[in-house]
């Protein structure tokens, strides 16, 4: 069973930075794609970023491209989301997700992912 545990959320002022971590356990992740999604109150879950575990190919949502960076550390089985130039509209619960297969057409879709973390709150004050 795959387990994902997020950390690193918190309160930050607009323009600031945060780094989220997602510690993964339970499987070998070589064929996996790892993603970050977010959900603000009253809104649908939104794709933020994804990375293929083996090749490190990255994909970003339009609203975060150029400000957020996703990366992974094989030795630590951890995926990171570095968030810079944060805006009030980035406020949401951020979720880490994992899918045991990769298709470039589906990495943006939450239903593609089988495993989810519990989420971590990010609040950006303006």
mmCIF file of C-alpha atoms in Angstrom:
data_model
loop_
_atom_site.group_PDB
_atom_site.id
_atom_site.type_symbol
_atom_site.label_atom_id
_atom_site.label_comp_id
_atom_site.label_asym_id
_atom_site.label_seq_id
_atom_site.Cartn_x
_atom_site.Cartn_y
_atom_site.Cartn_z
ATOM 1 C CA UNK A 1 0.000 0.000 0.000
ATOM 2 C CA UNK A 2 1.334 3.391 -0.982
ATOM 3 C CA UNK A 3 1.422 6.053 1.702
ATOM 4 C CA UNK A 4 1.959 9.733 1.039
ATOM 5 C CA UNK A 5 2.599 12.236 3.816
ATOM 6 C CA UNK A 6 2.739 15.949 3.071
ATOM 7 C CA UNK A 7 4.432 18.586 5.171
ATOM 8 C CA UNK A 8 5.638 22.165 4.896
ATOM 9 C CA UNK A 9 2.403 24.095 4.678
ATOM 10 C CA UNK A 10 1.752 27.216 6.690
ATOM 11 C CA UNK A 11 1.019 30.925 6.647
ATOM 12 C CA UNK A 12 3.130 33.206 4.467
ATOM 13 C CA UNK A 13 2.843 36.754 3.196
ATOM 14 C CA UNK A 14 2.224 37.482 -0.457
ATOM 15 C CA UNK A 15 5.479 37.422 -2.375
ATOM 16 C CA UNK A 16 7.007 34.891 -0.009
ATOM 17 C CA UNK A 17 8.039 31.274 -0.498
ATOM 18 C CA UNK A 18 7.246 27.862 0.913
ATOM 19 C CA UNK A 19 8.501 24.374 0.153
ATOM 20 C CA UNK A 20 6.139 21.439 0.466
ATOM 21 C CA UNK A 21 7.385 17.889 0.900
ATOM 22 C CA UNK A 22 5.684 14.587 0.138
ATOM 23 C CA UNK A 23 7.255 11.506 1.684
ATOM 24 C CA UNK A 24 6.271 8.357 -0.203
ATOM 25 C CA UNK A 25 6.475 4.785 1.056
ATOM 26 C CA UNK A 26 5.169 1.319 0.353
ATOM 27 C CA UNK A 27 6.239 0.601 -3.222
ATOM 28 C CA UNK A 28 8.992 0.980 -5.759
ATOM 29 C CA UNK A 29 8.095 4.143 -7.610
ATOM 30 C CA UNK A 30 10.129 3.796 -10.790
ATOM 31 C CA UNK A 31 7.065 3.720 -13.069
ATOM 32 C CA UNK A 32 5.092 6.285 -11.112
ATOM 33 C CA UNK A 33 4.139 9.842 -11.777
ATOM 34 C CA UNK A 34 3.832 12.070 -8.724
ATOM 35 C CA UNK A 35 1.566 15.075 -8.671
ATOM 36 C CA UNK A 36 0.511 18.047 -6.602
ATOM 37 C CA UNK A 37 -3.049 19.292 -6.626
ATOM 38 C CA UNK A 38 -4.770 21.984 -4.589
ATOM 39 C CA UNK A 39 -8.279 22.765 -3.524
ATOM 40 C CA UNK A 40 -9.585 26.059 -2.215
ATOM 41 C CA UNK A 41 -12.911 26.338 -0.369
ATOM 42 C CA UNK A 42 -15.830 26.129 -2.758
ATOM 43 C CA UNK A 43 -13.623 25.301 -5.736
ATOM 44 C CA UNK A 44 -12.748 22.163 -7.638
ATOM 45 C CA UNK A 45 -9.453 20.385 -7.148
ATOM 46 C CA UNK A 46 -6.854 21.994 -9.410
ATOM 47 C CA UNK A 47 -3.738 20.503 -10.974
ATOM 48 C CA UNK A 48 -0.551 22.214 -9.809
ATOM 49 C CA UNK A 49 2.417 20.150 -10.992
ATOM 50 C CA UNK A 50 3.600 16.626 -11.764
ATOM 51 C CA UNK A 51 6.876 14.798 -12.228
ATOM 52 C CA UNK A 52 7.766 11.363 -13.549
ATOM 53 C CA UNK A 53 9.651 9.470 -10.910
ATOM 54 C CA UNK A 54 12.257 7.914 -13.202
ATOM 55 C CA UNK A 55 12.906 10.534 -15.891
ATOM 56 C CA UNK A 56 12.091 13.654 -13.951
ATOM 57 C CA UNK A 57 9.883 15.116 -16.683
ATOM 58 C CA UNK A 58 7.842 17.958 -15.246
ATOM 59 C CA UNK A 59 4.429 19.440 -15.960
ATOM 60 C CA UNK A 60 2.819 22.559 -14.522
ATOM 61 C CA UNK A 61 -0.564 24.158 -14.253
ATOM 62 C CA UNK A 62 -0.933 27.442 -16.083
ATOM 63 C CA UNK A 63 -1.461 29.496 -12.927
ATOM 64 C CA UNK A 64 1.785 28.367 -11.277
ATOM 65 C CA UNK A 65 4.168 27.973 -14.202
ATOM 66 C CA UNK A 66 7.282 30.067 -13.660
ATOM 67 C CA UNK A 67 6.665 30.394 -9.925
ATOM 68 C CA UNK A 68 6.527 26.789 -8.664
ATOM 69 C CA UNK A 69 9.067 24.019 -9.157
ATOM 70 C CA UNK A 70 8.497 20.308 -8.607
ATOM 71 C CA UNK A 71 11.404 17.962 -7.932
ATOM 72 C CA UNK A 72 12.096 14.556 -6.437
ATOM 73 C CA UNK A 73 14.806 12.934 -4.357
ATOM 74 C CA UNK A 74 15.205 9.228 -5.083
ATOM 75 C CA UNK A 75 17.283 8.542 -1.993
ATOM 76 C CA UNK A 76 14.653 10.034 0.305
ATOM 77 C CA UNK A 77 11.602 8.865 -1.677
ATOM 78 C CA UNK A 78 10.348 12.423 -1.424
ATOM 79 C CA UNK A 79 8.763 14.855 -3.851
ATOM 80 C CA UNK A 80 9.029 18.598 -3.305
ATOM 81 C CA UNK A 81 7.061 21.608 -4.432
ATOM 82 C CA UNK A 82 9.006 24.851 -4.186
ATOM 83 C CA UNK A 83 6.555 27.740 -4.280
ATOM 84 C CA UNK A 84 7.880 31.247 -4.927
ATOM 85 C CA UNK A 85 6.189 34.607 -5.463
ATOM 86 C CA UNK A 86 3.122 33.359 -3.649
ATOM 87 C CA UNK A 87 -0.177 35.116 -4.171
ATOM 88 C CA UNK A 88 -3.366 35.213 -2.117
ATOM 89 C CA UNK A 89 -5.042 33.058 -4.774
ATOM 90 C CA UNK A 90 -2.550 30.270 -4.045
ATOM 91 C CA UNK A 91 -4.302 29.748 -0.712
ATOM 92 C CA UNK A 92 -5.616 26.169 -0.629
ATOM 93 C CA UNK A 93 -5.119 22.718 0.785
ATOM 94 C CA UNK A 94 -2.320 21.106 -1.201
ATOM 95 C CA UNK A 95 -2.413 17.371 -1.869
ATOM 96 C CA UNK A 96 0.295 15.010 -3.015
ATOM 97 C CA UNK A 97 -0.810 12.206 -5.330
ATOM 98 C CA UNK A 98 0.721 9.169 -7.011
ATOM 99 C CA UNK A 99 -0.196 7.178 -10.099
ATOM 100 C CA UNK A 100 1.512 3.872 -10.991
ATOM 101 C CA UNK A 101 1.546 4.650 -14.716
ATOM 102 C CA UNK A 102 2.358 7.587 -16.923
ATOM 103 C CA UNK A 103 0.439 9.130 -19.777
ATOM 104 C CA UNK A 104 1.212 12.699 -20.728
ATOM 105 C CA UNK A 105 -2.444 13.297 -21.574
ATOM 106 C CA UNK A 106 -3.660 12.414 -18.091
ATOM 107 C CA UNK A 107 -1.134 13.796 -15.611
ATOM 108 C CA UNK A 108 -3.303 16.902 -15.262
ATOM 109 C CA UNK A 109 -6.394 14.943 -14.194
ATOM 110 C CA UNK A 110 -7.000 14.059 -10.560
ATOM 111 C CA UNK A 111 -8.847 10.827 -11.441
ATOM 112 C CA UNK A 112 -5.624 9.492 -12.969
ATOM 113 C CA UNK A 113 -4.047 9.242 -9.520
ATOM 114 C CA UNK A 114 -4.678 6.255 -7.252
ATOM 115 C CA UNK A 115 -3.070 7.422 -4.030
ATOM 116 C CA UNK A 116 -3.443 10.652 -2.102
ATOM 117 C CA UNK A 117 -1.971 12.265 0.954
ATOM 118 C CA UNK A 118 -3.998 13.921 3.684
ATOM 119 C CA UNK A 119 -3.239 17.438 2.482
ATOM 120 C CA UNK A 120 -1.434 20.417 3.939
ATOM 121 C CA UNK A 121 -2.865 23.920 4.292
ATOM 122 C CA UNK A 122 -1.151 26.834 2.578
ATOM 123 C CA UNK A 123 -2.422 30.304 3.442
ATOM 124 C CA UNK A 124 -1.066 33.394 1.706
ATOM 125 C CA UNK A 125 -1.947 36.704 3.302
ATOM 126 C CA UNK A 126 -2.204 39.779 1.104
#
